[in-house]
Amino acid sequence: RRCARQRMTMCSRSVLLLVAVFVPTLVQSFASHIIDVPGLSDLLSPNAVVYYEDDNSEAIDTLVSTRFYTTPFEPRIPTILVLPAIVEDVQVSVRYAYDQSLDFGVVGGGHGVGGLGHTSGLLIDMSGLTAVSVDTAAGLTTYQTGNNIGTVDLASKESGVYSPNGNCPQVGVGAVLHGGYGAMTKTRGLSIDNVVAYQVVTRTGELLSVTAESDSELFWGLRGAASMLGVVTEITIRHFPVDDHYGGSIIFTNVSALPKLVAYVNDNALDQINEFHVRFSVFSAPPPAIIVVEVTLWGNGDAFAALGGKEAVINGLIAAGEVPIAVNTVAANAYYEQQSFLGPIVADAPRGFNEYALNSATTTSFPVAAAQVVADAFAGNVPLGTIFFLHGYGGAFSAVGASDTAYAGRDMKWDFVSQISFPPDVPEAAAAGLSSATDALHRAIEEAVGEQDLSPHGYLNWGMNEAAHIRKAFGDNLERLLELKQALDPTNFFHRTYDLGNVGA
């Protein structure tokens, strides 16, 4: 099928316009159709919900289709859908699927882009497991994996702390199982670099509490490959105060600003300052193309003293763009506001299925020439729906050794993504043309970056379930990870998110 080789979409203003589904409301509307599944229903807790395809196809279709909106293939609709109310329901469901030799998948609390995790067998929807506990004395936050990033942020706000997570509130916290890129990555590292404990269900339904002390090898593997080894039901992660935050979002009204903004970052060596984080997003729709810059400056300001301080850096960035700005939300101690910037947009998000084509690459630098390629393309005739992202890395992210976690790609300083989304009823030939245009743009950007600066690694959350992308994410750690997989999951039961079992060393 077209685009099956293409990589997964990511959070953005155009395609990440899906707020986490309020599942209880949907469940209630179909409550009269819940039936018994022999050997499963009687083992679940009273508040767990089970749908069976033969009698509940409408309910399953609705619940599944509202969990993701962009996929390169026909969506998989499960035969059995379980919404657990307690962790023991997860254990029972996993063991049932394993004993019955059912294809198995699991989705978390947010969107399910790309259809990752979905199955035509038994699907667990974790969105009912949303407990969050903030322990300020220990400096730790513990949350169940039915949460999304926004709900964890809300639970943390009262305590004035944040745990390193992504920066899209509607993304499920399950995204952190493979990395967890966000507005603090250069300062604190990925989410997996800050996790201190996992609660995980094995293929036989056993519940394990895993720390570096209790099982160092499994803990190593879970930090980057968790969904391939079991079902993580709970994460305990370090948190940090937000009182040194200064940041927000700036919308530049003309794409011609992009090369100038990249030049400002490069010329002032901001990419070398660990306390400076930036993500550039270029959107083609609605025209004309615009740039959204999400920028965060952490710390007491000393890192920016040579540039005149935090406010001076932001003012310099705005001036460098040389075009009018439509929005500037940058402020001191505004972390939660920055995290929820997309909230009003996602409230009215369209649901359903779209198709897409996507390419991603990681680099050790991003030159102005590459930014100029992007600006010229978006100022010209790129198809509507085309999006470009540029994410900054380095700092604490790169300070972690390549073999310290299962995820290995610690050498990159930037990654960039070019993608397009389009309705599923676009004719085959037209869809192929849209995909080809996106491919051509990506190749042009890579050429401008230069082969010598392209990293051999990749960031797993930006990719589809394909062998080449998985190999890029784990690099030299792959053989060790496969040994762990063989010991814990020799039948490759957990394969619907990323299929580690069919990669090969």
Short mmCIF file of C-alpha atoms in Angstrom, two decimals:
data_model
loop_
_atom_site.label_atom_id
_atom_site.label_comp_id
_atom_site.label_asym_id
_atom_site.label_seq_id
_atom_site.Cartn_x
_atom_site.Cartn_y
_atom_site.Cartn_z
CA ARG A 1 0.00 0.00 0.00
CA ARG A 2 1.20 3.54 -0.80
CA CYS A 3 3.33 5.24 1.83
CA ALA A 4 3.70 2.01 3.83
CA ARG A 5 7.42 2.58 3.89
CA GLN A 6 7.09 6.13 5.12
CA ARG A 7 7.69 7.15 8.67
CA MET A 8 5.33 8.14 11.38
CA THR A 9 3.95 11.63 11.75
CA MET A 10 4.56 13.67 14.89
CA CYS A 11 2.92 16.38 16.91
CA SER A 12 2.27 19.56 14.95
CA ARG A 13 -0.26 22.31 14.51
CA SER A 14 -1.70 20.71 11.39
CA VAL A 15 -1.65 16.98 12.09
CA LEU A 16 -1.31 16.95 15.85
CA LEU A 17 -4.74 18.50 16.15
CA LEU A 18 -6.31 15.77 18.19
CA VAL A 19 -7.02 16.16 21.87
CA ALA A 20 -6.85 12.98 23.93
CA VAL A 21 -10.15 11.16 23.60
CA PHE A 22 -12.44 11.29 26.61
CA VAL A 23 -13.02 7.57 26.59
CA PRO A 24 -15.45 7.29 29.53
CA THR A 25 -18.04 9.30 27.60
CA LEU A 26 -17.75 7.00 24.62
CA VAL A 27 -17.84 3.93 26.82
CA GLN A 28 -21.01 5.10 28.50
CA SER A 29 -22.72 5.61 25.15
CA PHE A 30 -22.11 1.98 24.24
CA ALA A 31 -22.57 0.48 27.71
CA SER A 32 -25.72 -1.41 26.76
CA HIS A 33 -23.74 -3.38 24.17
CA ILE A 34 -21.08 -4.77 26.49
CA ILE A 35 -21.13 -8.56 26.44
CA ASP A 36 -19.28 -11.40 28.09
CA VAL A 37 -16.08 -12.81 26.60
CA PRO A 38 -15.74 -16.30 28.09
CA GLY A 39 -12.50 -16.80 29.97
CA LEU A 40 -11.75 -13.09 30.10
CA SER A 41 -14.68 -11.02 31.37
CA ASP A 42 -15.08 -12.99 34.59
CA LEU A 43 -11.43 -12.37 35.49
CA LEU A 44 -11.58 -8.61 35.08
CA SER A 45 -12.49 -6.08 37.75
CA PRO A 46 -16.13 -4.87 37.89
CA ASN A 47 -15.29 -1.51 36.30
CA ALA A 48 -13.30 -2.89 33.38
CA VAL A 49 -14.99 -2.78 29.99
CA VAL A 50 -14.78 -5.39 27.23
CA TYR A 51 -16.03 -5.08 23.68
CA TYR A 52 -16.26 -8.02 21.31
CA GLU A 53 -16.37 -7.41 17.57
CA ASP A 54 -19.29 -9.72 16.75
CA ASP A 55 -21.68 -7.73 18.93
CA ASN A 56 -19.89 -4.42 19.39
CA SER A 57 -18.43 -3.47 16.03
CA GLU A 58 -19.91 0.04 16.25
CA ALA A 59 -18.37 0.68 19.66
CA ILE A 60 -14.98 -0.70 18.66
CA ASP A 61 -14.96 1.25 15.40
CA THR A 62 -15.76 4.50 17.21
CA LEU A 63 -13.27 4.06 20.02
CA VAL A 64 -10.43 3.00 17.74
CA SER A 65 -11.01 5.52 14.97
CA THR A 66 -10.97 8.44 17.40
CA ARG A 67 -7.61 7.38 18.82
CA PHE A 68 -5.57 8.14 15.72
CA TYR A 69 -6.11 10.26 12.67
CA THR A 70 -3.15 9.70 10.38
CA THR A 71 -2.03 6.33 9.11
CA PRO A 72 -0.28 4.99 6.00
CA PHE A 73 -2.45 1.87 5.85
CA GLU A 74 -5.96 0.66 6.50
CA PRO A 75 -6.63 0.86 10.25
CA ARG A 76 -6.59 -2.38 12.19
CA ILE A 77 -9.85 -2.98 14.06
CA PRO A 78 -9.52 -5.35 17.03
CA THR A 79 -11.69 -8.38 17.63
CA ILE A 80 -11.58 -7.71 21.39
CA LEU A 81 -11.08 -4.29 22.97
CA VAL A 82 -10.37 -4.06 26.73
CA LEU A 83 -10.46 -0.85 28.77
CA PRO A 84 -8.83 -1.81 32.10
CA ALA A 85 -9.86 -0.10 35.31
CA ILE A 86 -6.93 -1.37 37.39
CA VAL A 87 -3.49 -2.75 36.64
CA GLU A 88 -4.65 -6.30 37.34
CA ASP A 89 -6.98 -5.96 34.33
CA VAL A 90 -3.94 -5.39 32.16
CA GLN A 91 -2.27 -8.49 33.56
CA VAL A 92 -5.35 -10.62 32.92
CA SER A 93 -5.82 -9.29 29.38
CA VAL A 94 -2.20 -9.80 28.38
CA ARG A 95 -2.19 -13.35 29.70
CA TYR A 96 -5.50 -14.10 27.96
CA ALA A 97 -4.20 -12.87 24.61
CA TYR A 98 -0.98 -14.82 25.07
CA ASP A 99 -2.73 -18.07 26.06
CA GLN A 100 -5.21 -17.73 23.17
CA SER A 101 -2.43 -16.92 20.67
CA LEU A 102 -4.17 -13.65 19.76
CA ASP A 103 -2.33 -10.87 18.02
CA PHE A 104 -1.85 -8.23 20.71
CA GLY A 105 -1.60 -4.46 20.83
CA VAL A 106 -1.88 -1.61 23.31
CA VAL A 107 -2.61 2.10 23.02
CA GLY A 108 -2.04 4.74 25.67
CA GLY A 109 -3.84 7.86 26.75
CA GLY A 110 -3.28 10.15 23.79
CA HIS A 111 -3.45 10.02 20.04
CA GLY A 112 -2.34 6.83 18.25
CA VAL A 113 -0.69 8.28 15.20
CA GLY A 114 0.30 5.90 12.45
CA GLY A 115 -1.75 3.06 13.83
CA LEU A 116 1.20 1.99 15.96
CA GLY A 117 0.10 -0.43 18.66
CA HIS A 118 -3.17 -1.29 16.94
CA THR A 119 -4.11 -4.86 16.15
CA SER A 120 -6.86 -6.99 14.66
CA GLY A 121 -6.64 -9.27 17.71
CA LEU A 122 -6.90 -8.08 21.34
CA LEU A 123 -6.28 -4.39 21.96
CA ILE A 124 -5.84 -2.84 25.40
CA ASP A 125 -6.81 0.83 25.68
CA MET A 126 -4.95 2.22 28.71
CA SER A 127 -6.83 5.52 28.89
CA GLY A 128 -8.65 4.57 32.11
CA LEU A 129 -5.38 4.29 34.09
CA THR A 130 -4.66 7.93 34.89
CA ALA A 131 -3.33 8.11 38.45
CA VAL A 132 -0.61 10.72 39.07
CA SER A 133 1.37 11.18 42.29
CA VAL A 134 3.82 14.05 42.87
CA ASP A 135 6.32 13.52 45.71
CA THR A 136 8.13 16.82 46.11
CA ALA A 137 10.21 15.56 49.04
CA ALA A 138 11.68 12.77 46.91
CA GLY A 139 11.72 14.87 43.73
CA LEU A 140 9.74 12.21 41.88
CA THR A 141 6.49 12.02 39.93
CA THR A 142 4.75 8.67 39.38
CA TYR A 143 2.08 8.33 36.71
CA GLN A 144 0.14 5.58 35.04
CA THR A 145 0.50 5.25 31.29
CA GLY A 146 -3.12 6.03 30.47
CA ASN A 147 -2.28 9.71 31.02
CA ASN A 148 -1.29 12.15 28.36
CA ILE A 149 1.42 14.76 28.77
CA GLY A 150 -1.13 17.46 29.47
CA THR A 151 -2.75 15.63 32.38
CA VAL A 152 0.65 14.99 33.98
CA ASP A 153 1.51 18.68 33.58
CA LEU A 154 -1.78 19.69 35.21
CA ALA A 155 -1.19 17.35 38.14
CA SER A 156 2.33 18.78 38.57
CA LYS A 157 1.35 22.44 38.28
CA GLU A 158 0.14 22.81 41.87
CA SER A 159 3.57 21.70 43.11
CA GLY A 160 5.41 23.99 40.69
CA VAL A 161 7.41 21.18 39.12
CA TYR A 162 7.71 19.45 35.76
CA SER A 163 8.89 16.02 34.73
CA PRO A 164 10.81 15.80 31.44
CA ASN A 165 8.18 14.87 28.89
CA GLY A 166 7.15 15.89 25.41
CA ASN A 167 5.79 19.34 24.62
CA CYS A 168 2.48 18.34 23.02
CA PRO A 169 -0.22 18.04 25.70
CA GLN A 170 -2.42 15.61 23.79
CA VAL A 171 0.33 13.04 23.23
CA GLY A 172 0.10 10.03 25.52
CA VAL A 173 2.89 9.53 28.04
CA GLY A 174 3.57 6.21 26.33
CA ALA A 175 5.61 8.25 23.88
CA VAL A 176 8.31 8.57 26.55
CA LEU A 177 8.91 4.82 26.41
CA HIS A 178 11.07 5.33 23.32
CA GLY A 179 12.75 8.59 24.26
CA GLY A 180 10.67 11.57 25.29
CA TYR A 181 11.84 14.72 23.49
CA GLY A 182 10.63 18.03 24.91
CA ALA A 183 11.44 21.60 25.88
CA MET A 184 14.02 20.49 28.45
CA THR A 185 15.91 17.85 26.47
CA LYS A 186 19.15 19.84 26.22
CA THR A 187 18.98 20.74 29.92
CA ARG A 188 17.66 17.51 31.49
CA GLY A 189 17.95 14.89 28.74
CA LEU A 190 15.22 12.69 27.32
CA SER A 191 12.41 11.38 29.49
CA ILE A 192 14.07 7.95 29.59
CA ASP A 193 17.21 9.57 31.02
CA ASN A 194 15.19 10.63 34.06
CA VAL A 195 13.08 7.52 34.71
CA VAL A 196 13.98 5.75 37.96
CA ALA A 197 11.39 2.93 37.94
CA TYR A 198 8.99 1.11 35.65
CA GLN A 199 6.05 -1.11 36.40
CA VAL A 200 5.75 -3.54 33.48
CA VAL A 201 3.56 -6.54 32.59
CA THR A 202 5.30 -9.43 30.85
CA ARG A 203 3.76 -11.64 28.16
CA THR A 204 2.64 -14.14 30.82
CA GLY A 205 0.85 -11.45 32.86
CA GLU A 206 3.51 -11.11 35.55
CA LEU A 207 3.84 -7.62 37.03
CA LEU A 208 7.44 -6.48 37.54
CA SER A 209 8.75 -3.41 39.35
CA VAL A 210 12.00 -2.58 37.57
CA THR A 211 14.77 -0.25 38.69
CA ALA A 212 18.47 -0.03 37.95
CA GLU A 213 19.07 -1.90 41.20
CA SER A 214 16.43 -4.63 40.86
CA ASP A 215 17.21 -5.61 37.25
CA SER A 216 19.84 -3.47 35.58
CA GLU A 217 19.64 -5.18 32.20
CA LEU A 218 15.86 -4.93 31.87
CA PHE A 219 15.97 -1.35 33.14
CA TRP A 220 18.53 -0.60 30.43
CA GLY A 221 16.30 -2.11 27.74
CA LEU A 222 13.14 -0.41 28.92
CA ARG A 223 14.82 2.95 28.47
CA GLY A 224 14.21 3.14 24.75
CA ALA A 225 12.53 -0.17 23.85
CA ALA A 226 9.88 -0.58 26.54
CA SER A 227 6.91 -1.30 24.27
CA MET A 228 8.87 -4.16 22.65
CA LEU A 229 9.47 -5.91 25.98
CA GLY A 230 6.15 -5.63 27.82
CA VAL A 231 3.26 -3.35 28.75
CA VAL A 232 4.42 -0.50 30.96
CA THR A 233 1.63 0.49 33.33
CA GLU A 234 3.47 3.00 35.53
CA ILE A 235 6.52 5.26 35.34
CA THR A 236 8.39 7.00 38.15
CA ILE A 237 10.48 9.90 36.91
CA ARG A 238 12.53 12.74 38.36
CA HIS A 239 10.93 16.17 38.36
CA PHE A 240 12.35 19.70 38.58
CA PRO A 241 11.14 23.16 39.60
CA VAL A 242 9.83 25.45 36.88
CA ASP A 243 10.88 28.74 38.46
CA ASP A 244 13.90 29.11 36.15
CA HIS A 245 11.79 28.78 32.99
CA TYR A 246 11.64 31.57 30.41
CA GLY A 247 9.99 30.73 27.12
CA GLY A 248 6.97 30.40 24.89
CA SER A 249 5.94 30.38 21.25
CA ILE A 250 6.56 33.01 18.55
CA ILE A 251 4.77 32.94 15.19
CA PHE A 252 6.62 34.56 12.30
CA THR A 253 4.32 35.51 9.44
CA ASN A 254 6.68 34.86 6.53
CA VAL A 255 8.78 31.78 5.86
CA SER A 256 11.63 33.96 4.59
CA ALA A 257 12.56 34.40 8.27
CA LEU A 258 13.72 30.79 8.68
CA PRO A 259 17.30 31.13 7.30
CA LYS A 260 17.78 34.29 9.35
CA LEU A 261 16.52 32.62 12.53
CA VAL A 262 18.81 29.62 12.00
CA ALA A 263 21.71 32.00 11.32
CA TYR A 264 20.98 33.83 14.59
CA VAL A 265 21.08 30.56 16.52
CA ASN A 266 24.26 29.39 14.80
CA ASP A 267 26.13 32.72 14.85
CA ASN A 268 25.50 33.22 18.56
CA ALA A 269 26.36 29.58 19.34
CA LEU A 270 22.99 29.16 21.03
CA ASP A 271 22.98 25.57 19.85
CA GLN A 272 25.99 25.06 22.14
CA ILE A 273 24.23 26.41 25.24
CA ASN A 274 22.58 23.61 27.22
CA GLU A 275 20.01 25.95 28.71
CA PHE A 276 18.73 26.97 25.26
CA HIS A 277 16.09 24.85 23.57
CA VAL A 278 14.36 25.55 20.26
CA ARG A 279 11.99 23.86 17.84
CA PHE A 280 11.13 25.37 14.46
CA SER A 281 7.89 24.32 12.72
CA VAL A 282 6.96 25.49 9.22
CA PHE A 283 3.34 25.08 8.09
CA SER A 284 2.06 25.45 4.55
CA ALA A 285 -1.63 25.65 5.45
CA PRO A 286 -3.37 27.94 5.62
CA PRO A 287 -1.26 29.99 3.18
CA PRO A 288 0.96 31.89 3.33
CA ALA A 289 3.41 29.62 5.10
CA ILE A 290 4.26 30.56 8.68
CA ILE A 291 6.95 29.60 11.19
CA VAL A 292 6.18 28.66 14.79
CA VAL A 293 9.24 28.91 17.03
CA GLU A 294 8.96 27.22 20.40
CA VAL A 295 11.86 28.54 22.46
CA THR A 296 12.87 27.94 26.07
CA LEU A 297 15.70 29.44 28.10
CA TRP A 298 16.39 27.67 31.40
CA GLY A 299 18.56 28.60 34.37
CA ASN A 300 19.36 31.80 36.22
CA GLY A 301 20.48 33.62 33.07
CA ASP A 302 24.24 33.28 33.51
CA ALA A 303 24.48 31.13 30.38
CA PHE A 304 23.12 34.06 28.35
CA ALA A 305 25.02 36.88 30.08
CA ALA A 306 27.37 37.40 27.14
CA LEU A 307 24.32 37.98 24.92
CA GLY A 308 22.69 40.43 27.33
CA GLY A 309 20.45 37.99 29.20
CA LYS A 310 17.38 35.92 28.44
CA GLU A 311 15.14 38.77 27.28
CA ALA A 312 17.87 40.10 25.00
CA VAL A 313 18.20 36.69 23.36
CA ILE A 314 14.48 36.57 22.57
CA ASN A 315 14.47 40.16 21.31
CA GLY A 316 17.45 39.37 19.13
CA LEU A 317 15.72 36.31 17.72
CA ILE A 318 12.61 38.31 16.84
CA ALA A 319 14.67 41.07 15.24
CA ALA A 320 16.69 38.55 13.25
CA GLY A 321 13.57 37.26 11.52
CA GLU A 322 12.97 40.66 9.86
CA VAL A 323 9.27 39.90 9.36
CA PRO A 324 6.20 40.76 11.45
CA ILE A 325 5.22 38.34 14.21
CA ALA A 326 1.62 37.35 14.86
CA VAL A 327 2.04 35.84 18.33
CA ASN A 328 4.63 36.08 21.10
CA THR A 329 3.82 34.20 24.32
CA VAL A 330 7.36 34.20 25.73
CA ALA A 331 7.34 34.97 29.45
CA ALA A 332 9.08 34.11 32.70
CA ASN A 333 7.90 31.07 34.66
CA ALA A 334 5.33 30.20 31.98
CA TYR A 335 6.16 26.54 31.47
CA TYR A 336 2.60 25.24 31.74
CA GLU A 337 1.30 27.93 29.40
CA GLN A 338 3.98 27.02 26.88
CA GLN A 339 3.11 23.34 27.15
CA SER A 340 -0.60 24.03 26.57
CA PHE A 341 -0.11 26.41 23.62
CA LEU A 342 -1.83 24.00 21.23
CA GLY A 343 -4.77 23.43 23.58
CA PRO A 344 -7.29 25.87 22.02
CA ILE A 345 -6.43 24.57 18.57
CA VAL A 346 -6.88 20.88 19.40
CA ALA A 347 -10.24 21.44 21.08
CA ASP A 348 -12.01 21.51 17.71
CA ALA A 349 -9.74 19.01 16.03
CA PRO A 350 -11.17 16.86 13.23
CA ARG A 351 -11.16 13.14 13.89
CA GLY A 352 -10.94 10.25 11.50
CA PHE A 353 -8.37 8.79 9.15
CA ASN A 354 -5.93 10.61 6.93
CA GLU A 355 -2.89 9.40 5.07
CA TYR A 356 0.58 10.83 5.07
CA ALA A 357 4.13 10.60 3.85
CA LEU A 358 7.03 11.45 6.12
CA ASN A 359 10.83 11.48 6.14
CA SER A 360 13.19 12.20 9.02
CA ALA A 361 16.93 12.61 9.41
CA THR A 362 19.36 13.51 12.18
CA THR A 363 22.41 15.73 11.84
CA THR A 364 25.38 17.10 13.74
CA SER A 365 24.69 20.58 12.33
CA PHE A 366 22.01 22.45 10.42
CA PRO A 367 23.43 25.12 8.10
CA VAL A 368 21.69 28.24 6.86
CA ALA A 369 21.80 26.80 3.34
CA ALA A 370 19.50 23.98 4.42
CA ALA A 371 17.10 26.45 6.02
CA GLN A 372 17.12 28.41 2.76
CA VAL A 373 16.04 25.28 0.86
CA VAL A 374 13.06 24.96 3.21
CA ALA A 375 12.16 28.65 2.92
CA ASP A 376 12.33 28.62 -0.88
CA ALA A 377 10.19 25.48 -1.09
CA PHE A 378 7.47 26.81 1.22
CA ALA A 379 7.50 30.21 -0.49
CA GLY A 380 6.94 28.40 -3.77
CA ASN A 381 4.44 25.70 -4.51
CA VAL A 382 4.74 22.94 -1.91
CA PRO A 383 1.38 21.16 -1.61
CA LEU A 384 -0.93 22.33 1.14
CA GLY A 385 -0.52 20.11 4.16
CA THR A 386 3.26 20.03 3.91
CA ILE A 387 5.05 20.58 7.23
CA PHE A 388 8.70 20.89 8.24
CA PHE A 389 10.12 20.48 11.75
CA LEU A 390 13.60 21.21 13.08
CA HIS A 391 14.40 20.05 16.65
CA GLY A 392 17.47 20.98 18.67
CA TYR A 393 19.42 18.41 20.70
CA GLY A 394 22.81 18.28 22.43
CA GLY A 395 23.62 19.21 26.00
CA ALA A 396 22.33 16.75 28.61
CA PHE A 397 20.92 14.58 25.83
CA SER A 398 24.40 14.05 24.36
CA ALA A 399 26.08 13.73 27.77
CA VAL A 400 24.44 10.30 28.18
CA GLY A 401 26.62 7.53 26.81
CA ALA A 402 25.45 5.76 23.65
CA SER A 403 25.36 2.44 25.50
CA ASP A 404 23.89 3.76 28.77
CA THR A 405 20.33 3.27 27.48
CA ALA A 406 18.94 1.03 24.76
CA TYR A 407 18.41 4.14 22.64
CA ALA A 408 21.79 4.89 21.07
CA GLY A 409 21.56 8.03 18.93
CA ARG A 410 23.34 10.47 21.23
CA ASP A 411 25.56 12.12 18.62
CA MET A 412 22.91 14.21 16.89
CA LYS A 413 22.50 17.94 17.49
CA TRP A 414 19.46 18.42 15.26
CA ASP A 415 16.79 16.34 13.63
CA PHE A 416 14.47 17.45 10.87
CA VAL A 417 11.25 16.07 9.49
CA SER A 418 9.39 16.79 6.28
CA GLN A 419 5.88 15.44 5.90
CA ILE A 420 2.50 15.85 4.27
CA SER A 421 -0.97 14.70 5.30
CA PHE A 422 -3.95 14.34 2.99
CA PRO A 423 -7.48 12.88 3.06
CA PRO A 424 -7.85 9.15 2.41
CA ASP A 425 -10.06 9.76 -0.64
CA VAL A 426 -7.26 11.41 -2.62
CA PRO A 427 -6.81 9.38 -5.84
CA GLU A 428 -3.89 6.98 -5.94
CA ALA A 429 -1.94 8.92 -8.56
CA ALA A 430 -2.41 12.23 -6.74
CA ALA A 431 -1.36 10.68 -3.44
CA ALA A 432 1.79 9.31 -5.07
CA GLY A 433 2.55 12.79 -6.37
CA LEU A 434 2.16 14.33 -2.92
CA SER A 435 4.46 11.72 -1.44
CA SER A 436 7.03 12.26 -4.19
CA ALA A 437 7.03 16.01 -3.57
CA THR A 438 7.73 15.45 0.12
CA ASP A 439 10.50 12.97 -0.71
CA ALA A 440 12.09 15.45 -3.10
CA LEU A 441 12.02 18.24 -0.52
CA HIS A 442 13.64 16.01 2.07
CA ARG A 443 16.41 14.93 -0.31
CA ALA A 444 17.13 18.57 -1.15
CA ILE A 445 17.44 19.44 2.53
CA GLU A 446 19.76 16.47 3.11
CA GLU A 447 21.96 17.60 0.22
CA ALA A 448 22.19 21.08 1.70
CA VAL A 449 23.14 19.65 5.10
CA GLY A 450 25.84 17.51 3.50
CA GLU A 451 26.47 13.81 3.86
CA GLN A 452 29.33 14.42 6.27
CA ASP A 453 26.94 15.97 8.82
CA LEU A 454 24.12 13.43 8.56
CA SER A 455 24.02 11.14 11.57
CA PRO A 456 23.66 7.37 11.12
CA HIS A 457 21.17 7.35 13.99
CA GLY A 458 17.49 8.20 14.24
CA TYR A 459 14.88 9.11 16.84
CA LEU A 460 12.46 6.22 17.18
CA ASN A 461 9.29 8.23 17.89
CA TRP A 462 9.59 9.95 14.50
CA GLY A 463 9.40 6.64 12.62
CA MET A 464 7.16 3.86 11.48
CA ASN A 465 7.46 0.21 12.44
CA GLU A 466 10.14 -0.59 9.89
CA ALA A 467 13.40 -2.46 10.33
CA ALA A 468 15.74 0.23 8.97
CA HIS A 469 14.42 2.89 11.30
CA ILE A 470 14.58 0.61 14.33
CA ARG A 471 18.20 -0.23 13.53
CA LYS A 472 19.04 3.48 13.37
CA ALA A 473 17.55 4.10 16.80
CA PHE A 474 19.43 1.32 18.58
CA GLY A 475 22.65 1.27 16.55
CA ASP A 476 25.41 -0.73 18.21
CA ASN A 477 23.05 -1.60 21.07
CA LEU A 478 20.84 -3.71 18.82
CA GLU A 479 22.54 -7.07 19.42
CA ARG A 480 22.41 -6.65 23.19
CA LEU A 481 18.76 -5.58 22.97
CA LEU A 482 17.85 -8.59 20.84
CA GLU A 483 19.36 -10.90 23.45
CA LEU A 484 17.18 -9.26 26.09
CA LYS A 485 14.16 -9.57 23.81
CA GLN A 486 14.83 -13.27 23.28
CA ALA A 487 15.05 -13.87 27.01
CA LEU A 488 11.91 -11.91 27.91
CA ASP A 489 9.71 -12.27 24.83
CA PRO A 490 11.00 -15.14 22.65
CA THR A 491 7.74 -15.41 20.66
CA ASN A 492 7.76 -11.69 19.77
CA PHE A 493 4.36 -11.22 21.40
CA PHE A 494 4.96 -7.48 21.80
CA HIS A 495 5.46 -6.35 18.21
CA ARG A 496 2.64 -4.02 17.23
CA THR A 497 4.30 -0.74 18.21
CA TYR A 498 7.80 -1.52 16.97
CA ASP A 499 8.64 -5.00 15.68
CA LEU A 500 12.03 -5.68 17.23
CA GLY A 501 11.67 -9.42 16.67
CA ASN A 502 11.92 -9.13 12.90
CA VAL A 503 14.79 -6.65 12.73
CA GLY A 504 17.77 -8.98 13.07
CA ALA A 505 21.17 -7.98 14.39
#
